[in-house]
Coordinates of C-alpha atoms and ligand atoms in Angstrom, one line a residue:
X1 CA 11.1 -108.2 14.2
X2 CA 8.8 -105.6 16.1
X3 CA 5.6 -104.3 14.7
X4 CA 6.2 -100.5 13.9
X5 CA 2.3 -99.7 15.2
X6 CA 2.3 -101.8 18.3
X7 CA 5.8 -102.7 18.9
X8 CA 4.4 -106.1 19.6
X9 CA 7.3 -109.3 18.2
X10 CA 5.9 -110.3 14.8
X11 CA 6.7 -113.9 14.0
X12 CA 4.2 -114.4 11.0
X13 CA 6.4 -114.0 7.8
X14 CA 4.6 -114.9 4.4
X15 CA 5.6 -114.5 1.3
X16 CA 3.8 -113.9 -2.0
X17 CA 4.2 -115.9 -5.0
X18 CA 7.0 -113.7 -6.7
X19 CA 9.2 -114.1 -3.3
X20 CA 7.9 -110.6 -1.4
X21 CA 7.9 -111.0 2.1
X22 CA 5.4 -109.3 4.7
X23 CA 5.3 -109.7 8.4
X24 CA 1.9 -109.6 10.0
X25 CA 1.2 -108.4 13.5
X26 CA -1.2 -110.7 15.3
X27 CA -1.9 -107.8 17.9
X28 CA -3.0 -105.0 15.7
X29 CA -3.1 -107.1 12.3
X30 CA -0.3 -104.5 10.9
X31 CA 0.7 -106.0 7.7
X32 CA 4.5 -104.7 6.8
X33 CA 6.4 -105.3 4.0
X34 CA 9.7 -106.4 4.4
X35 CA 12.9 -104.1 4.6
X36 CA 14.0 -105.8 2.1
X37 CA 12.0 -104.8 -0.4
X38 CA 11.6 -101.0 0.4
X39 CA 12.5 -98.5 -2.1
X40 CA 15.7 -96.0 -2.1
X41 CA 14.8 -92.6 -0.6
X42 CA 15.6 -91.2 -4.1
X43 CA 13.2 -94.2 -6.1
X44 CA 10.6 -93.8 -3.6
X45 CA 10.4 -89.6 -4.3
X46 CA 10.5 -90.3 -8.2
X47 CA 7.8 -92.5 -7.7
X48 CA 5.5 -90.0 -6.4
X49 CA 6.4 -87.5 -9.2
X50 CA 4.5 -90.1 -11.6
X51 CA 1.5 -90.1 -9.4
X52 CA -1.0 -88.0 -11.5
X53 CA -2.3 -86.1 -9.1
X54 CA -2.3 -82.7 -10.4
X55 CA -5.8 -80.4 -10.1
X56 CA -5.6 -80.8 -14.1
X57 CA -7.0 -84.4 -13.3
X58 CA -10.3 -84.1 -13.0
X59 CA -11.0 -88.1 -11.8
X60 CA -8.5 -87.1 -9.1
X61 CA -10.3 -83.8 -8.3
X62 CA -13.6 -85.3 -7.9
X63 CA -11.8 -88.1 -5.8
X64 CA -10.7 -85.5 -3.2
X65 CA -14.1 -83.5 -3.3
X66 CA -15.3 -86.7 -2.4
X67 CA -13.2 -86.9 0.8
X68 CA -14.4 -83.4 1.6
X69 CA -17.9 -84.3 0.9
X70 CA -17.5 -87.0 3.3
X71 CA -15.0 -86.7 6.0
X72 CA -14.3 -82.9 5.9
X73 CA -17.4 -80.8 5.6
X74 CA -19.6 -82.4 8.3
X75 CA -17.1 -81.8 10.6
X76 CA -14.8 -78.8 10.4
X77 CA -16.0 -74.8 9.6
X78 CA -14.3 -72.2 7.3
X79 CA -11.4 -71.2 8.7
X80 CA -10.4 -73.8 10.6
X81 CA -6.8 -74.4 10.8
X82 CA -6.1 -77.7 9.0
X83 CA -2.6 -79.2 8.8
X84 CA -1.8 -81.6 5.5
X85 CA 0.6 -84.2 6.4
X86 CA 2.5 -85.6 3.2
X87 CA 0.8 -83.0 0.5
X88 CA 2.8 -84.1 -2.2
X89 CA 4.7 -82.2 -5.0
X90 CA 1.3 -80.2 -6.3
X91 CA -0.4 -80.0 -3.0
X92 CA -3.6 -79.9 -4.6
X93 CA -5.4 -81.5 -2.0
X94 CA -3.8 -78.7 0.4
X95 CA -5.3 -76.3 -2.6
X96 CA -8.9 -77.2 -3.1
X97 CA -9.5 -76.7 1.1
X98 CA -7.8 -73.4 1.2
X99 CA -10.3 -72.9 -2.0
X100 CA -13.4 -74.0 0.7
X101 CA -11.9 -71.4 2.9
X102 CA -9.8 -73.8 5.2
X103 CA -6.3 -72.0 7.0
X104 CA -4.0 -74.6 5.7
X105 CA -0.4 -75.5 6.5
X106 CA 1.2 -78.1 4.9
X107 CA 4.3 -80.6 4.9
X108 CA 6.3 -83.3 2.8
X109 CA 9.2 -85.4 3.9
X110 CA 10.3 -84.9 0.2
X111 CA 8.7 -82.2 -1.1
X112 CA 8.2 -79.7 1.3
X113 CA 10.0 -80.4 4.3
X114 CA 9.5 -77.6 7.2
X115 CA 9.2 -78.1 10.9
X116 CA 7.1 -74.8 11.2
X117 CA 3.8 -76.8 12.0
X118 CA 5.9 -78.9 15.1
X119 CA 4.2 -77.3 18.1
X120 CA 1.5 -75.9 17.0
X121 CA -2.2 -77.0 17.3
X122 CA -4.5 -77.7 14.6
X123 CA -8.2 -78.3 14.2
X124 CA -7.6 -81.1 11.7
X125 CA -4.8 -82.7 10.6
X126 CA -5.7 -84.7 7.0
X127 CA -3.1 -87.7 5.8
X128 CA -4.8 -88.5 2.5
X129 CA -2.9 -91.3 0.9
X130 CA 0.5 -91.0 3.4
X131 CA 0.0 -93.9 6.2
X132 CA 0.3 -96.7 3.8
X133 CA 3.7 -94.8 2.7
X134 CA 4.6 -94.5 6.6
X135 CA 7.7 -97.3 7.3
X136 CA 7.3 -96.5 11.2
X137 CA 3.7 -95.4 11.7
X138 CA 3.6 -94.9 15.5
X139 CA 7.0 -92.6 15.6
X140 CA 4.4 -90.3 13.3
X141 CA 1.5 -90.9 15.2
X142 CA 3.5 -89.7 18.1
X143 CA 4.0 -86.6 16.6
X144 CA 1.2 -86.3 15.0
X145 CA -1.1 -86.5 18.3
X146 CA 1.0 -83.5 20.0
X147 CA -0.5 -81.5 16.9
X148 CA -4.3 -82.0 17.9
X149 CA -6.1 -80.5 20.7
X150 CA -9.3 -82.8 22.9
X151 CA -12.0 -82.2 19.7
X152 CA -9.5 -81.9 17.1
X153 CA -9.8 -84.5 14.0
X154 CA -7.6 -87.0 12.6
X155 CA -8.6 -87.4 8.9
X156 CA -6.7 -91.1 6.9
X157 CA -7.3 -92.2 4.3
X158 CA -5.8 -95.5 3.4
X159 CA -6.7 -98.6 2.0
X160 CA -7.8 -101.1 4.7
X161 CA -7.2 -104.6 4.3
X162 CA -9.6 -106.9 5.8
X163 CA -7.6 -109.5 7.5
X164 CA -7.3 -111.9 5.5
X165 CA -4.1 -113.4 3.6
X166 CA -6.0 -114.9 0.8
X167 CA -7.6 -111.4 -0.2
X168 CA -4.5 -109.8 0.8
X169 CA -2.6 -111.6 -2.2
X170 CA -5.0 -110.4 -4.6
X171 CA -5.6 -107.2 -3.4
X172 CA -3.9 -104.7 -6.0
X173 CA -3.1 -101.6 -3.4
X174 CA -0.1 -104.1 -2.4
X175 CA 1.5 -103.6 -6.2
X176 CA 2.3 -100.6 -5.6
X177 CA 6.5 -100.5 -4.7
X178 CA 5.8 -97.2 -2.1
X179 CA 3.0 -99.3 0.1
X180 CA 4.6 -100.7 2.8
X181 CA 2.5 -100.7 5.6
X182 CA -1.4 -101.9 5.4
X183 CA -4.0 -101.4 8.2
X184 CA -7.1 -103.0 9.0
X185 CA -10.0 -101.6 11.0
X186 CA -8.3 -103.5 13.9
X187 CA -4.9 -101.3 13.5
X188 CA -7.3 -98.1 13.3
X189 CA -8.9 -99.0 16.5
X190 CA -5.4 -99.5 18.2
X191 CA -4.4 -96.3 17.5
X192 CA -7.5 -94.5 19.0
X193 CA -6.9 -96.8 21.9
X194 CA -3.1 -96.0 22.1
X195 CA -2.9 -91.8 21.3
X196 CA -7.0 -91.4 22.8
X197 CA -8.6 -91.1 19.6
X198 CA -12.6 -91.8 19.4
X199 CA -13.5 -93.2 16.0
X200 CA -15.9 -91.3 14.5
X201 CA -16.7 -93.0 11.1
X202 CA -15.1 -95.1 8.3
X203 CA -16.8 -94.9 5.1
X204 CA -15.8 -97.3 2.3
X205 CA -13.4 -98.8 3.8
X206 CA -11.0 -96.5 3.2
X207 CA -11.3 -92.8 4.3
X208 CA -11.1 -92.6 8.6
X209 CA -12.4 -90.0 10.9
X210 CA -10.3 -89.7 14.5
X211 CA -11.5 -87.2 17.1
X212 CA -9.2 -86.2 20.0
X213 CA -10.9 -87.3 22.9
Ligands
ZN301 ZN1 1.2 -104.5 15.7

């Protein structure tokens, strides 16, 4: 089994008390849930039609203008051109920064899947709630990185777990049937080590700022 962030072999296998089984990368401290267990294409995208995450929900709303609070406004003008990877079936992430006056492009695997942003170059490229979806992070990562320009941003956020197996069990983000791979602060720092990222900030252990370097 390779780890699908560092390719390193994984030989750490554990399994929860219900008999789910997750391989854990002792190079960048990947956690990955097991093949096995990984939804259909066609479960996984009915999945994410329950996810209330419509711009009728307010709790969700002020949850993303938090994210801009944080992670978008200090860094990126009016105008920019932002690029939202995995926006969803409403997009309303997408929405409320065109509403802030971003130029936003936008793309889904399921539910809007075009290859018009391939090759071009963004200012800002925002995964907000995707990588823990990813099931081979650095093939993305790959592409990702030919999106962004030396200054550009790399905006996550994902849940990161905090390398330990104990708190792992207990931790509730795992529940959910679509996570299947879970990062720690060590994974983020591989990445800006791998595609020449400089980590600009992580706030509450969950939202990441990347700059190109
Ligand atoms: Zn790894």
């Amino acid at each position: 089994m390779k780890c699908s962030l560092c390719n390193s072999d994984i030989k750490d296998r554990k399994s929860d008390n219900k008999g789910k089984i997750y391989h854990i990368c002792h190079n960048c401290k990947l956690i990955q849930l097991d093949r096995e267990f990984y939804l259909s294409r066609e479960e996984e995208k009915q999945r994410y039609r329950l996810h209330e995450n419509s711009a009728e929900n307010k709790g969700y709303l002020k949850y993303l203008n938090s994210i801009i609070t944080n992670s978008i406004s200090p860094f990126l003008k009016p105008e920019n051109r932002l690029f939202d990877f995995g926006c969803g079936p409403e997009k309303t992430w997408a929405g409320l920064l065109k509403g802030k006056g971003y130029n936003v492009s936008s793309y889904d695997p399921f539910f809007d899947n075009n290859s018009e942003w391939i090759n071009k170059i963004f200012d800002a490229i925002t995964a907000i709630e995707v990588f823990e979806h990813l099931l081979s992070p650095a093939a993305e990562l790959e592409i990702l990185s030919l999106c962004l320009k030396r200054g550009s941003f790399l905006i996550i956020r994902t849940m990161l777990h905090n390398n330990n197996w104990e708190s792992f069990l207990k931790w509730w983000y795992r529940e959910d049937p679509t996570h299947v791979s879970f990062y720690s602060e060590t994974a983020i720092m591989y990445i800006c080590r791998r595609w020449n990222y400089e980590l600009v900030q992580i706030k509450n252990h969950c939202e990441i700022v990347l700059r190109k370097k």
